[in-house]
mmCIF file of C-alpha atoms and ligand atoms in Angstrom:
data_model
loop_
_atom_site.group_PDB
_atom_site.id
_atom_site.type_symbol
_atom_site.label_atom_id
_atom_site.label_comp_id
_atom_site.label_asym_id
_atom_site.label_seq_id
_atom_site.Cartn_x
_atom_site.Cartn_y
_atom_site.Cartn_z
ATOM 1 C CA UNK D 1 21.087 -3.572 -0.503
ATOM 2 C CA UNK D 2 20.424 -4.138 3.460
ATOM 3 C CA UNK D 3 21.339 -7.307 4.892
ATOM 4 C CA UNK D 4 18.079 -9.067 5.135
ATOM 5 C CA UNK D 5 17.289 -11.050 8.359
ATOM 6 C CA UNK D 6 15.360 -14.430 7.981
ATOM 7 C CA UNK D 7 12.047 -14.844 8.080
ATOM 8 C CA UNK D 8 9.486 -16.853 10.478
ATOM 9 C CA UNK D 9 6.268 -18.290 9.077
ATOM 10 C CA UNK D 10 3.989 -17.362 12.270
ATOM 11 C CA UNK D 11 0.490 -16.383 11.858
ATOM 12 C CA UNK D 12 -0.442 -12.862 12.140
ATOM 13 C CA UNK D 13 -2.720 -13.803 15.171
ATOM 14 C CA UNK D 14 0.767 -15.702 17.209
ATOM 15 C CA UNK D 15 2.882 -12.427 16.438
ATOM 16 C CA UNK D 16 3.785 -9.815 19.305
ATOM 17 C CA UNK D 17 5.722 -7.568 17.478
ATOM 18 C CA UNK D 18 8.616 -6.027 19.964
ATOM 19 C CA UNK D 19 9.586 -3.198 17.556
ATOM 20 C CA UNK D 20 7.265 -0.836 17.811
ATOM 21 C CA UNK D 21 7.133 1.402 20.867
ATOM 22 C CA UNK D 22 5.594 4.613 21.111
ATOM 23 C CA UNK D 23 4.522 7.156 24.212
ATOM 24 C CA UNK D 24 0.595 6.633 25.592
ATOM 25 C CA UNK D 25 -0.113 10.174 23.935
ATOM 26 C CA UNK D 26 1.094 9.555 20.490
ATOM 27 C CA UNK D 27 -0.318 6.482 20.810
ATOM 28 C CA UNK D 28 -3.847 7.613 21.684
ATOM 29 C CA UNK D 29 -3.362 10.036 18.857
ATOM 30 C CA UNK D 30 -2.346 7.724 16.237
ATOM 31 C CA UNK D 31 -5.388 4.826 16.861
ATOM 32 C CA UNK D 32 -8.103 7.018 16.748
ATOM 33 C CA UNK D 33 -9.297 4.275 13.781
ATOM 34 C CA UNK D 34 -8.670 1.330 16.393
ATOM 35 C CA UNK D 35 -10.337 2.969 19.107
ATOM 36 C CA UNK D 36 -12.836 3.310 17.796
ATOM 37 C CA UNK D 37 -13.502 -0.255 16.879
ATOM 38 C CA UNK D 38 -12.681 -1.725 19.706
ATOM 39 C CA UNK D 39 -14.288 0.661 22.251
ATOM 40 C CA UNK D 40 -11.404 2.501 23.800
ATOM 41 C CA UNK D 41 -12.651 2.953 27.132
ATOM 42 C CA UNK D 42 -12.436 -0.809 28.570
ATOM 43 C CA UNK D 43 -9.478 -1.924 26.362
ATOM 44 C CA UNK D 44 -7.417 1.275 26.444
ATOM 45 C CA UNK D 45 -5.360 0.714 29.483
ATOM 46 C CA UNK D 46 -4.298 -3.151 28.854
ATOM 47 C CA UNK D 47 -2.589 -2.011 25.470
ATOM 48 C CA UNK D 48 -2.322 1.565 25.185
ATOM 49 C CA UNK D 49 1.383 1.276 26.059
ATOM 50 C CA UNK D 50 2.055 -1.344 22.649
ATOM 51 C CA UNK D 51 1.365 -0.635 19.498
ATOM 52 C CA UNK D 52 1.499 -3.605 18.397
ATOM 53 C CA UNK D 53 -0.861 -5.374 20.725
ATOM 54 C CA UNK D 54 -3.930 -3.340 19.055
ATOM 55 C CA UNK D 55 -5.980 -5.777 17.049
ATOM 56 C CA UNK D 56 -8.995 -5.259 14.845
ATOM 57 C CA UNK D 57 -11.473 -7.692 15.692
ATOM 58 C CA UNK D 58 -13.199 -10.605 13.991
ATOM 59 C CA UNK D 59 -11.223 -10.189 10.536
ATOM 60 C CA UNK D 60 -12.067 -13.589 8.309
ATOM 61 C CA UNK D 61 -9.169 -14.118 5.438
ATOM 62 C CA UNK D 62 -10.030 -13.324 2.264
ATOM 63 C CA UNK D 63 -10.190 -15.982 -0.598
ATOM 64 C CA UNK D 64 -7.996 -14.206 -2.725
ATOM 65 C CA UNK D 65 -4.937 -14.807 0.065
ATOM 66 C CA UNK D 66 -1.658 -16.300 -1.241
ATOM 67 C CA UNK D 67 -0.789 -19.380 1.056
ATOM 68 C CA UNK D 68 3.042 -18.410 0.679
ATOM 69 C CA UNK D 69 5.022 -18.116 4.100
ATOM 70 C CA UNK D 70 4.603 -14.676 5.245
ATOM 71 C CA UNK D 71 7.528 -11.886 5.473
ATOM 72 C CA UNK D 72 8.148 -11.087 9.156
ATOM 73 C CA UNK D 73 6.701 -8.217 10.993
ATOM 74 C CA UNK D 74 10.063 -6.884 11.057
ATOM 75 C CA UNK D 75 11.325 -6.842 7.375
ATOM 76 C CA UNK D 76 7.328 -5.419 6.536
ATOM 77 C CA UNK D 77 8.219 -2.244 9.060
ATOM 78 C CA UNK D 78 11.825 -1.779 8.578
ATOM 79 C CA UNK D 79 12.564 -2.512 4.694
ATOM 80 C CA UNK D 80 10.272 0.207 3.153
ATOM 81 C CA UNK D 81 9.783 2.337 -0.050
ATOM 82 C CA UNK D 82 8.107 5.798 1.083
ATOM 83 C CA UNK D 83 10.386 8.483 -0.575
ATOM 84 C CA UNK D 84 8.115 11.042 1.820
ATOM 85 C CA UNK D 85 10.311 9.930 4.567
ATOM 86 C CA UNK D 86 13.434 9.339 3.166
ATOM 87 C CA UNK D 87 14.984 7.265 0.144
ATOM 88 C CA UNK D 88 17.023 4.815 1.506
ATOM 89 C CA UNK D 89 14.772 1.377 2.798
ATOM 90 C CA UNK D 90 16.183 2.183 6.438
ATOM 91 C CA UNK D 91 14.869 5.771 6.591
ATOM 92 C CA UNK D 92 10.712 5.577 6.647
ATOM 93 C CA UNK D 93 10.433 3.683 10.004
ATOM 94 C CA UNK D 94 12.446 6.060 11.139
ATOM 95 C CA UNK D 95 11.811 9.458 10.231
ATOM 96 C CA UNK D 96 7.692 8.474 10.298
ATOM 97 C CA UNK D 97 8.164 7.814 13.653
ATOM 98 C CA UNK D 98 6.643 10.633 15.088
ATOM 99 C CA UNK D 99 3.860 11.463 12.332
ATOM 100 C CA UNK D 100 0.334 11.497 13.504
ATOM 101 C CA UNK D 101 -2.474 10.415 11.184
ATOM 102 C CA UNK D 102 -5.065 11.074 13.024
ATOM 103 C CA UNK D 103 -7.666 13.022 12.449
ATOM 104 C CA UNK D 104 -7.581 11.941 8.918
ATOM 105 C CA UNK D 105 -10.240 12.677 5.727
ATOM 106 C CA UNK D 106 -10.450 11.719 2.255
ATOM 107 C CA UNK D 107 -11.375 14.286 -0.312
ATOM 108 C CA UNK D 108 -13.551 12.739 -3.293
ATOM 109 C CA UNK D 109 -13.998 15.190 -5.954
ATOM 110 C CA UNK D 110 -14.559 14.285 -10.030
ATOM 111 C CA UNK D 111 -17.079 12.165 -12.005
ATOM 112 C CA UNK D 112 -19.446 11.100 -9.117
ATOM 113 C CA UNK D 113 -22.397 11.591 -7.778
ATOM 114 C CA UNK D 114 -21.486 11.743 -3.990
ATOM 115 C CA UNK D 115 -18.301 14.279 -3.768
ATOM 116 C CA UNK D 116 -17.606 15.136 0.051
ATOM 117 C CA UNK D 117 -14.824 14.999 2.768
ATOM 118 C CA UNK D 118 -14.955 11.811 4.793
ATOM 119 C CA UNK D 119 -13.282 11.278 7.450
ATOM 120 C CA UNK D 120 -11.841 7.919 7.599
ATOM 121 C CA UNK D 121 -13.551 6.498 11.002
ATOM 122 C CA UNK D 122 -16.687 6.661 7.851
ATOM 123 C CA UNK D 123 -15.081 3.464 6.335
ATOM 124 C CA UNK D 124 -14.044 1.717 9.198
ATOM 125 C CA UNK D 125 -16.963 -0.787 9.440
ATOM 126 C CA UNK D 126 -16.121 -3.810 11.087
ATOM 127 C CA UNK D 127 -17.901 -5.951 9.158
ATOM 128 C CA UNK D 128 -16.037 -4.918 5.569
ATOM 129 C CA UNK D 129 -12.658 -5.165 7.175
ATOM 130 C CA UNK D 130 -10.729 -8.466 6.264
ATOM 131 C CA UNK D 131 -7.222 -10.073 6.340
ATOM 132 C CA UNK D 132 -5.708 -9.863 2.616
ATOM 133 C CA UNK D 133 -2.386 -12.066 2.694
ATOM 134 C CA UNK D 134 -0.777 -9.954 -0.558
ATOM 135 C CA UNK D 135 2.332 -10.370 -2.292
ATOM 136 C CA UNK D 136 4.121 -7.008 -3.086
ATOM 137 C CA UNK D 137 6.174 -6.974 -5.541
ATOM 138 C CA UNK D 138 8.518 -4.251 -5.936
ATOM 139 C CA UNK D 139 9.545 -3.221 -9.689
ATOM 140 C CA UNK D 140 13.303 -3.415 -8.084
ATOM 141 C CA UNK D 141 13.369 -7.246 -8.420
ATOM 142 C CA UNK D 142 12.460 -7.824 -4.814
ATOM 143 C CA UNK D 143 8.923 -8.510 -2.806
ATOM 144 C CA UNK D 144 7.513 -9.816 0.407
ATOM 145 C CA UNK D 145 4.436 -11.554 1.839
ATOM 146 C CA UNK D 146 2.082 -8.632 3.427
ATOM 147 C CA UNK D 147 -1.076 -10.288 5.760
ATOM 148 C CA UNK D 148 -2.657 -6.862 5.115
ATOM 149 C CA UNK D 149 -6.166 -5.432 6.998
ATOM 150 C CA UNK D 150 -8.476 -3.435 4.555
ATOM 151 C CA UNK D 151 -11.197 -3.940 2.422
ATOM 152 C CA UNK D 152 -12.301 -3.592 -0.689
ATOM 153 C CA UNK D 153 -11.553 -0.777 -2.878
ATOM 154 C CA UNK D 154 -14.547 -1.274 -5.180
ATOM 155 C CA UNK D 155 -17.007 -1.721 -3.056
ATOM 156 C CA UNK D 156 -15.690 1.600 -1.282
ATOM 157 C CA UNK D 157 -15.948 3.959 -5.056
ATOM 158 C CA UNK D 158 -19.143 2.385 -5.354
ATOM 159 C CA UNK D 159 -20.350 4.262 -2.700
ATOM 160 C CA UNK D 160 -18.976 7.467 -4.033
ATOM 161 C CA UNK D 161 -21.646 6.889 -7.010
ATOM 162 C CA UNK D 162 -19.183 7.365 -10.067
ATOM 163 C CA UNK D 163 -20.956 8.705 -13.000
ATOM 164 C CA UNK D 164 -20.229 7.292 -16.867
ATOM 165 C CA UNK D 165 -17.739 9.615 -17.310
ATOM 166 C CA UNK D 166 -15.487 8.280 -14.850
ATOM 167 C CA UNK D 167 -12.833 6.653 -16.890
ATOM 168 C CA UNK D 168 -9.992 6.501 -14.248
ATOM 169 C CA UNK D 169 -9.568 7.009 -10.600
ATOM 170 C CA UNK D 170 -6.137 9.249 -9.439
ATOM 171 C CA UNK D 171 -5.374 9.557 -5.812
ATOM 172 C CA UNK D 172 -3.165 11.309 -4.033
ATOM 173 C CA UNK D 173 -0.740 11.274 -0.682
ATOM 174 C CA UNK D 174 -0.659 14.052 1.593
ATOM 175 C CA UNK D 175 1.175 17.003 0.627
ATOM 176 C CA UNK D 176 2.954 18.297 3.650
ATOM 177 C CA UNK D 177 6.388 18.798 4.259
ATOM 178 C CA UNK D 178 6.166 19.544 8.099
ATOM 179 C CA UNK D 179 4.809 16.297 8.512
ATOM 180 C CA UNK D 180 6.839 14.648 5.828
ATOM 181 C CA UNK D 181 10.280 15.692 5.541
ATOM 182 C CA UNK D 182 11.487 14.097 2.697
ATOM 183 C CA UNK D 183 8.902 16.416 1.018
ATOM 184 C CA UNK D 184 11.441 19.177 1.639
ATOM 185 C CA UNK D 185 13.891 17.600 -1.705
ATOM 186 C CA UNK D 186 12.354 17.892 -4.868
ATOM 187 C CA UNK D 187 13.061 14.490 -5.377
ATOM 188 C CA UNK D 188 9.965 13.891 -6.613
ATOM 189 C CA UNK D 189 7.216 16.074 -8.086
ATOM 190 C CA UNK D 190 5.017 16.485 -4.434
ATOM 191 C CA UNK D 191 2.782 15.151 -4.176
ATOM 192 C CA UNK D 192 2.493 11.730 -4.834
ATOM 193 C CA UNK D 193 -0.089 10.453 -7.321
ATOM 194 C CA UNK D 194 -1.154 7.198 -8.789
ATOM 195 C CA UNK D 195 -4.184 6.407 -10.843
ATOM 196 C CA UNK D 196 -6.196 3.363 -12.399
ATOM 197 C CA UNK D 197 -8.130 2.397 -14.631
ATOM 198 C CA UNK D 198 -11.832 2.065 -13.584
ATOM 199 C CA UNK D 199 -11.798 -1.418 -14.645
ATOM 200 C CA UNK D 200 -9.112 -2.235 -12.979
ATOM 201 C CA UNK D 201 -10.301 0.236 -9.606
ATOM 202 C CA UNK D 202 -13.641 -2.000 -9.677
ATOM 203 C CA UNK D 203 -11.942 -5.681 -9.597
ATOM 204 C CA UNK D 204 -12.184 -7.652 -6.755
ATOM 205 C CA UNK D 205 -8.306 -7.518 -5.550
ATOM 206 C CA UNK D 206 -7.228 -4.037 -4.843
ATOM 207 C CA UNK D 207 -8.069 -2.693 -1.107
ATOM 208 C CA UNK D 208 -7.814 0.172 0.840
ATOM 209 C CA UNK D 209 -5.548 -0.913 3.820
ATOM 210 C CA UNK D 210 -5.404 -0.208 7.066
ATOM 211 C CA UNK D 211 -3.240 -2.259 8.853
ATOM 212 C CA UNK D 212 -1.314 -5.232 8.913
ATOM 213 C CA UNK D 213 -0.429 -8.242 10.971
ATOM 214 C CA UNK D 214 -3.830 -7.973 12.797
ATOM 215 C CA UNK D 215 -2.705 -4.749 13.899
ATOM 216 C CA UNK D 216 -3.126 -1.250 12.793
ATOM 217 C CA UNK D 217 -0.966 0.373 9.838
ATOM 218 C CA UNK D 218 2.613 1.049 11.118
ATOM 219 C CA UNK D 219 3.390 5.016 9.576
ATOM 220 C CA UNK D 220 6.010 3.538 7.629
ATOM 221 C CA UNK D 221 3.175 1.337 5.421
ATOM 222 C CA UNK D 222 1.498 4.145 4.828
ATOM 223 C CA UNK D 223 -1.047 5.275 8.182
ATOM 224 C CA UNK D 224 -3.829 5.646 7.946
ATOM 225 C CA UNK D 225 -4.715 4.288 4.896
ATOM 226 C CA UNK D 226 -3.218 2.941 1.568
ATOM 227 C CA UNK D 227 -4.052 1.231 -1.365
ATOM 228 C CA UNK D 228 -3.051 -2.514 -2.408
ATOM 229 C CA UNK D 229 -3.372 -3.487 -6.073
ATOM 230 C CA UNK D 230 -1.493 -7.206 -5.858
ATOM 231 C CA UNK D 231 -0.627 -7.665 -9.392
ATOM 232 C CA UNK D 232 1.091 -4.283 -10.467
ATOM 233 C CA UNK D 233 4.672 -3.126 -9.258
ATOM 234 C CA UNK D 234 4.646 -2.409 -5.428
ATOM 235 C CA UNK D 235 5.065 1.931 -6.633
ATOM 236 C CA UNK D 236 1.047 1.425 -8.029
ATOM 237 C CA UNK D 237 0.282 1.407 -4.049
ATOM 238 C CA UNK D 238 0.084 4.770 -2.797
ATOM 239 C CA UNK D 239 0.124 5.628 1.096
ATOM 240 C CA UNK D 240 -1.217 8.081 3.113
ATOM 241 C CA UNK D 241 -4.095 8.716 0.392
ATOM 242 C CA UNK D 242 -6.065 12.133 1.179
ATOM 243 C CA UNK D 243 -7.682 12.673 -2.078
ATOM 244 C CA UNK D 244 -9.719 10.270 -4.691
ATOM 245 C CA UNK D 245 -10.800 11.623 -7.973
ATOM 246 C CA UNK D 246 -12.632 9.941 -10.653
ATOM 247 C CA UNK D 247 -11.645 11.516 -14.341
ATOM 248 C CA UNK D 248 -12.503 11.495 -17.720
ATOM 249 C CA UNK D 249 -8.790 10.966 -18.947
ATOM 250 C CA UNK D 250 -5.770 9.052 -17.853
ATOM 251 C CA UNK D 251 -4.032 10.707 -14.427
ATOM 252 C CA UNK D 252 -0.691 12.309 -14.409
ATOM 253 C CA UNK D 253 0.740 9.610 -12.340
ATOM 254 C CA UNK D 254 4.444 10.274 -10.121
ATOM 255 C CA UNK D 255 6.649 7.820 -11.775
ATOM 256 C CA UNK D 256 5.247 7.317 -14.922
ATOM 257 C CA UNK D 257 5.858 11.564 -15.509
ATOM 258 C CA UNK D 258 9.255 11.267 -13.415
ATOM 259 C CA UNK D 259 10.497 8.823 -16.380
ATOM 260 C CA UNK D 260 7.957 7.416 -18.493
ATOM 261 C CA UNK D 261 10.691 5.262 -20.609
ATOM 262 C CA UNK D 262 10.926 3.072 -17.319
ATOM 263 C CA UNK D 263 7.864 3.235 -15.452
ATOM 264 C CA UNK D 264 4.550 2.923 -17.575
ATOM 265 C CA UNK D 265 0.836 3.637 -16.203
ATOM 266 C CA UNK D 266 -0.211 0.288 -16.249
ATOM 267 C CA UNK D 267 3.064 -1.131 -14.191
ATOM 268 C CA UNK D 268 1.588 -5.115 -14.398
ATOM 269 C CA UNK D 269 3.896 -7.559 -13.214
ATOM 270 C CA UNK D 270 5.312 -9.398 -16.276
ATOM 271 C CA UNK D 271 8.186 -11.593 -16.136
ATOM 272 C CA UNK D 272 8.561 -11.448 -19.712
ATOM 273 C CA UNK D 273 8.778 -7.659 -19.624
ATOM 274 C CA UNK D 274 12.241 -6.435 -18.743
ATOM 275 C CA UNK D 275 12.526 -2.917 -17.076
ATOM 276 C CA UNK D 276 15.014 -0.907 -18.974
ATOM 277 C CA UNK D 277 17.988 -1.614 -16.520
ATOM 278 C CA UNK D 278 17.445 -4.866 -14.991
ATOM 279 C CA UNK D 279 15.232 -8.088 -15.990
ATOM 280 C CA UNK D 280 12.113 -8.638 -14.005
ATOM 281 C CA UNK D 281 12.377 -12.627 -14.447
ATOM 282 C CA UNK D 282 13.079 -13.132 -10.779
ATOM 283 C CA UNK D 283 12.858 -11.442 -7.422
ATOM 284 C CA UNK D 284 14.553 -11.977 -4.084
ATOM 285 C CA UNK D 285 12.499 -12.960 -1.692
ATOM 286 C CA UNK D 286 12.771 -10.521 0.854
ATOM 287 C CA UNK D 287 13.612 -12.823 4.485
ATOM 288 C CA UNK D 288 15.065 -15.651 2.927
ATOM 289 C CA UNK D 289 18.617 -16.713 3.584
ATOM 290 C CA UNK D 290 21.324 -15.528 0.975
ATOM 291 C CA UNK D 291 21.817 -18.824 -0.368
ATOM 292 C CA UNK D 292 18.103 -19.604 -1.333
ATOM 293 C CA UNK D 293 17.467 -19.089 -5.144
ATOM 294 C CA UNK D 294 15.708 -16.217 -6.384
ATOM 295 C CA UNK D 295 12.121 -16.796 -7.020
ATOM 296 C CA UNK D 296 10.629 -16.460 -10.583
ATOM 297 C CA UNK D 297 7.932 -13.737 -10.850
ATOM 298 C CA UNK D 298 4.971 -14.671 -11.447
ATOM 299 C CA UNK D 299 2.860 -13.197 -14.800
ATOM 300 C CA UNK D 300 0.374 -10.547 -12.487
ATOM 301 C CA UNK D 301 2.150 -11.432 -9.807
ATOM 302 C CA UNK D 302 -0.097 -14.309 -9.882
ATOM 303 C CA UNK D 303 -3.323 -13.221 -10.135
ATOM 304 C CA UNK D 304 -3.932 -13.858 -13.904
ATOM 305 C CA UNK D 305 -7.538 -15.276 -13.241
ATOM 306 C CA UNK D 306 -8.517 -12.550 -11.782
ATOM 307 C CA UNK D 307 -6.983 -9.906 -13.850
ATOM 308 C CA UNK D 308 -5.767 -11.269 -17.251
ATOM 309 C CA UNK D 309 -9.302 -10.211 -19.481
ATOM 310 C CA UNK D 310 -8.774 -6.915 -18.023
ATOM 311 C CA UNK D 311 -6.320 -6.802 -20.620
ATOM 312 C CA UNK D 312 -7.377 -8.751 -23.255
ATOM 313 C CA UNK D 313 -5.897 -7.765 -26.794
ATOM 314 C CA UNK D 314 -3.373 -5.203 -25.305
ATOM 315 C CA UNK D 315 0.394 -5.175 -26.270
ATOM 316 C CA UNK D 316 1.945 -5.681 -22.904
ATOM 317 C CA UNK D 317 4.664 -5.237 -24.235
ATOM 318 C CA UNK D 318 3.954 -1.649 -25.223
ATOM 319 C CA UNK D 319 1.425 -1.219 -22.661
ATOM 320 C CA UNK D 320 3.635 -1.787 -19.942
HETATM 321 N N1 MTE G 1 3.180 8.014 -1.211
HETATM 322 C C1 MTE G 1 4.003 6.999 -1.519
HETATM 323 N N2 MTE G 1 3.491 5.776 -1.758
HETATM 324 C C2 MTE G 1 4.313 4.741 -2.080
HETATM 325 C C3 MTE G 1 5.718 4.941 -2.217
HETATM 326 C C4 MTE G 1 6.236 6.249 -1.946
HETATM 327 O O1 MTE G 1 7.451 6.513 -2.016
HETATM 328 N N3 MTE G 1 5.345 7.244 -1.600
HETATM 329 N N4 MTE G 1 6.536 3.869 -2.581
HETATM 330 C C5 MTE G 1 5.882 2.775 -3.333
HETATM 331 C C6 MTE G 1 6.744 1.614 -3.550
HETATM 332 S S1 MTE G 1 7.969 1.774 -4.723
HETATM 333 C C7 MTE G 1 6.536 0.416 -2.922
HETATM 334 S S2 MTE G 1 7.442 -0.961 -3.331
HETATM 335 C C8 MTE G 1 5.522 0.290 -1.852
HETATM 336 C C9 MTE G 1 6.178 -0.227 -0.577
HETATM 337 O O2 MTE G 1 5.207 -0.485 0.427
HETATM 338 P P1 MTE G 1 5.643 -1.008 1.876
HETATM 339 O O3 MTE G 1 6.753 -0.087 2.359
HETATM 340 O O4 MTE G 1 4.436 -0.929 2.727
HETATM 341 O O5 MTE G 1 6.156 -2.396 1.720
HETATM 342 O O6 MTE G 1 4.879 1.539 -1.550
HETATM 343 C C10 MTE G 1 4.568 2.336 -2.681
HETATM 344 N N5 MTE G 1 3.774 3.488 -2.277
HETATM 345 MO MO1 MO G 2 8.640 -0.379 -5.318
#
């Protein structure tokens, strides 16, 4: 494991985050999404230098916002899962450095009734956007405290007009290994695919994010846009998403096919469900000094009133 630096509680609207830098063309490249908000021709020249001093405007917090002390800016960007770019937690902010997610579309294909390319400026409405203050919690006995920027994920498939038949909905990550090097290992089966149940697609946590700490998504997290789902293991939340399909039966999904013995489909956070190899009682709190106790994971990471009849009269235990 890294040595993990300590955390500060500041609010996402106090931080200036010092650790992102990036040229004025790669910059103007990358916030084609933010630019677009905020009306790039006035505010382009007092930030275009900082990532990190790009804001999205007006964003009210969500109800559904843990009140726990938030993971820094730092550990958020430089402690990362995102096997695309590298395995080890040290490699995505650095080998995404130079990936450019703009211009950027979704493909929706399956059971709906409105199937197209969109490009993603087409969900960007001010107005849906929101701060979502999100515990992830990693299925390696570890999470952090996330003041994400999206919104919601149902309210976005709604749009798409899903049909009865739509059971599930799979999406996918980019499949590119120019633009994402770690594609070049079969370490995985490219590309990366998660899927959920409708249900569960249409409940009032999951989002679509795009950013984070006020700011826009940092490549690392998953630019331009990723998916959130609070109460299931931190893998359920694919980055970089270019395709949504609604289906009939239950997705192939990446590490549930890689080794289905450790990583079911459904991959809720339960405490009383051990993975294979380790126990998933407790996590470390990513940011927290050494010394501090682990904390005890939380059944759905918390979010068992908004979640728990989802699952009514399911084995957990083999539904895992
Ligand atoms: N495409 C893709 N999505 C992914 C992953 C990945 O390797 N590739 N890793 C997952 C895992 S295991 C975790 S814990 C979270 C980490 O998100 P974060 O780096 O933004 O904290 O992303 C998830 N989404
Ligand atoms: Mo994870």
């Amino acid at each position: 494991m890294a040595i993990i630096k300590q955390s500060s509680a500041i609010k996402p609207s106090e931080i200036t985050p010092k650790s992102v830098y990036m040229d004025r063309r790669k910059f103007m490249q990358r916030t084609v999404a933010s630019s677009f908000l905020l009306g790039a021709n006035t505010m382009l020249p007092a930030w275009a230098d900082r990532l990190s001093t790009v804001k999205w405007p007006d964003l009210s917090n969500s109800t559904y916002s843990t009140a726990d002390k938030i993971t820094s800016f730092e550990d958020i960007t430089t402690y990362n899962n995102f096997y695309e770019f590298g395995t080890s937690k040290s490699d995505p902010h650095q080998q995404a450095k130079n990936f450019n997610p703009h211009p950027w579309s979704i493909k929706v294909e399956g059971e709906c009734e409105k199937p197209n390319t969109y490009n993603i400026e087409d969900f960007l409405k001010p107005a849906a956007l929101e701060d979502y203050i999100y515990r992830l919690r990693c299925v390696e006995g570890w999470s952090m405290v996330i003041p994400w920027v999206g919104f919601s994920l149902a309210k976005m498939l709604k749009g798409f007009k899903p049909t009865s038949q739509a059971k599930y909905v799979e999406f996918t990550t980019l499949l590119d290994k120019s633009r994402m090097p770690g594609q070049r290992r079969q370490i995985l089966d490219w590309p990366y695919v998660e899927g959920l149940r409708i249900d569960e697609a249409m409940n009032v946590l999951p989002i679509m994010a795009v950013g984070l700490y006020g700011g826009v998504l940092p490549n690392q997290n998953g630019a331009p846009i990723r998916l959130v789902v609070p109460w299931k293991y931190g893998f359920k939340s694919i980055k970089s998403i270019v395709k949504i399909r609604f289906t009939k039966t239950r997705p192939e999904t990446t590490w549930n096919k890689t080794n289905p013995h450790e990583y079911g489909f459904y991959a809720n956070v339960n405490p009383n469900v051990d993975h294979p190899r380790w126990s998933q009682k407790k996590e470390r709190v990513i940011g927290e000094p050494f010394w501090k106790p682990k904390r005890a994971t939380q059944m759905f990471n918390g979010y068992g009133e908004q979640v728990a009849s989802l699952y009514s009269g399911m084995d957990l235990k083999k539904y895992f």
